[in-house]
Amino acid sequence: MSTSSQERVLDLRELEPPEPFVQSLAALEQLPPGHYLHLVHNRAPAMLYPELSPRGFCSETREHRDGLFHVMVWRETENEAGTAALKQLDEIIAGG
């Protein structure tokens, strides 16, 4: 899986709840302007979704055929980061 210079990857697969939620929020607080967060998880992070919009973030989630969930999160005001995140997500899903 290649990464973009705008991408920050957080692999949550080995963590027990509530650590994926806690680490995701911490990573979003530290996300540099113009970047997006790529979460890799064994399940969709349902508790995270309602926390995104009030903090000014958008997200897109897709399940890969290997069962992993790839979640891209970016600031609502940063269209370029959102476009890059969605392009990377399409490549991950299409690439196998």
Short mmCIF file of C-alpha atoms in Angstrom, two decimals:
data_model
loop_
_atom_site.label_atom_id
_atom_site.label_comp_id
_atom_site.label_asym_id
_atom_site.label_seq_id
_atom_site.Cartn_x
_atom_site.Cartn_y
_atom_site.Cartn_z
CA MET A 1 0.00 0.00 0.00
CA SER A 2 1.62 3.26 -1.09
CA THR A 3 1.04 6.43 0.86
CA SER A 4 0.60 10.05 -0.14
CA SER A 5 2.67 12.83 1.42
CA GLN A 6 -0.64 14.17 2.78
CA GLU A 7 -1.53 10.87 4.43
CA ARG A 8 -1.06 9.92 8.07
CA VAL A 9 -1.75 6.21 8.69
CA LEU A 10 -2.97 4.83 12.01
CA ASP A 11 -3.19 1.03 12.24
CA LEU A 12 -5.76 0.14 14.90
CA ARG A 13 -6.09 -3.59 14.20
CA GLU A 14 -4.31 -4.86 17.30
CA LEU A 15 -5.89 -2.47 19.81
CA GLU A 16 -8.66 -3.26 22.28
CA PRO A 17 -11.54 -0.82 22.86
CA PRO A 18 -11.54 2.03 23.70
CA GLU A 19 -7.95 2.54 22.43
CA PRO A 20 -8.86 2.81 18.72
CA PHE A 21 -11.31 5.60 19.56
CA VAL A 22 -8.89 7.38 21.91
CA GLN A 23 -5.95 7.14 19.51
CA SER A 24 -8.06 8.26 16.54
CA LEU A 25 -9.20 11.42 18.32
CA ALA A 26 -5.65 12.15 19.48
CA ALA A 27 -4.33 11.73 15.93
CA LEU A 28 -7.00 14.07 14.57
CA GLU A 29 -6.04 16.74 17.11
CA GLN A 30 -2.45 16.55 15.82
CA LEU A 31 -3.29 16.28 12.11
CA PRO A 32 -1.31 18.93 10.20
CA PRO A 33 -3.24 21.29 7.91
CA GLY A 34 -3.73 19.85 4.43
CA HIS A 35 -3.38 16.24 5.57
CA TYR A 36 -5.82 13.38 6.06
CA LEU A 37 -5.88 10.49 8.49
CA HIS A 38 -6.08 6.92 7.17
CA LEU A 39 -7.38 4.52 9.81
CA VAL A 40 -6.94 0.77 9.26
CA HIS A 41 -9.24 -1.27 11.47
CA ASN A 42 -10.91 -4.67 11.80
CA ARG A 43 -14.32 -3.01 12.00
CA ALA A 44 -16.01 0.27 11.19
CA PRO A 45 -15.30 2.72 14.04
CA ALA A 46 -18.96 3.40 14.87
CA MET A 47 -18.21 5.42 18.02
CA LEU A 48 -15.92 7.76 16.09
CA TYR A 49 -18.36 8.84 13.38
CA PRO A 50 -20.61 11.06 15.56
CA GLU A 51 -17.52 12.81 16.91
CA LEU A 52 -16.19 13.90 13.52
CA SER A 53 -18.61 16.56 12.29
CA PRO A 54 -18.67 18.56 15.54
CA ARG A 55 -14.87 18.70 15.29
CA GLY A 56 -15.00 19.83 11.64
CA PHE A 57 -14.07 16.54 9.95
CA CYS A 58 -15.53 14.44 7.11
CA SER A 59 -14.94 10.74 6.53
CA GLU A 60 -15.36 7.93 4.07
CA THR A 61 -15.19 4.25 5.01
CA ARG A 62 -14.85 1.21 2.80
CA GLU A 63 -14.37 -2.44 3.59
CA HIS A 64 -11.67 -4.19 1.62
CA ARG A 65 -12.23 -7.76 0.43
CA ASP A 66 -9.67 -8.89 3.04
CA GLY A 67 -12.12 -7.76 5.74
CA LEU A 68 -10.20 -4.66 6.82
CA PHE A 69 -11.91 -1.31 7.05
CA HIS A 70 -10.12 1.72 5.61
CA VAL A 71 -11.39 5.01 6.98
CA MET A 72 -10.22 8.32 5.55
CA VAL A 73 -10.79 11.43 7.66
CA TRP A 74 -10.08 15.02 6.62
CA ARG A 75 -11.10 18.54 7.62
CA GLU A 76 -14.36 19.72 6.05
CA THR A 77 -12.64 22.91 4.86
CA GLU A 78 -9.79 21.12 3.08
CA ASN A 79 -11.10 19.93 -0.27
CA GLU A 80 -7.65 19.04 -1.60
CA ALA A 81 -6.99 16.70 1.32
CA GLY A 82 -10.45 15.16 0.84
CA THR A 83 -9.81 14.59 -2.85
CA ALA A 84 -6.43 12.97 -2.10
CA ALA A 85 -7.99 10.79 0.62
CA LEU A 86 -10.74 9.53 -1.67
CA LYS A 87 -8.27 8.85 -4.49
CA GLN A 88 -6.07 6.84 -2.12
CA LEU A 89 -9.11 4.94 -0.85
CA ASP A 90 -10.17 4.06 -4.40
CA GLU A 91 -6.64 2.78 -5.12
CA ILE A 92 -6.61 0.63 -1.97
CA ILE A 93 -9.97 -0.95 -2.72
CA ALA A 94 -9.21 -1.49 -6.42
CA GLY A 95 -5.67 -2.72 -5.83
CA GLY A 96 -6.49 -5.76 -3.84
#
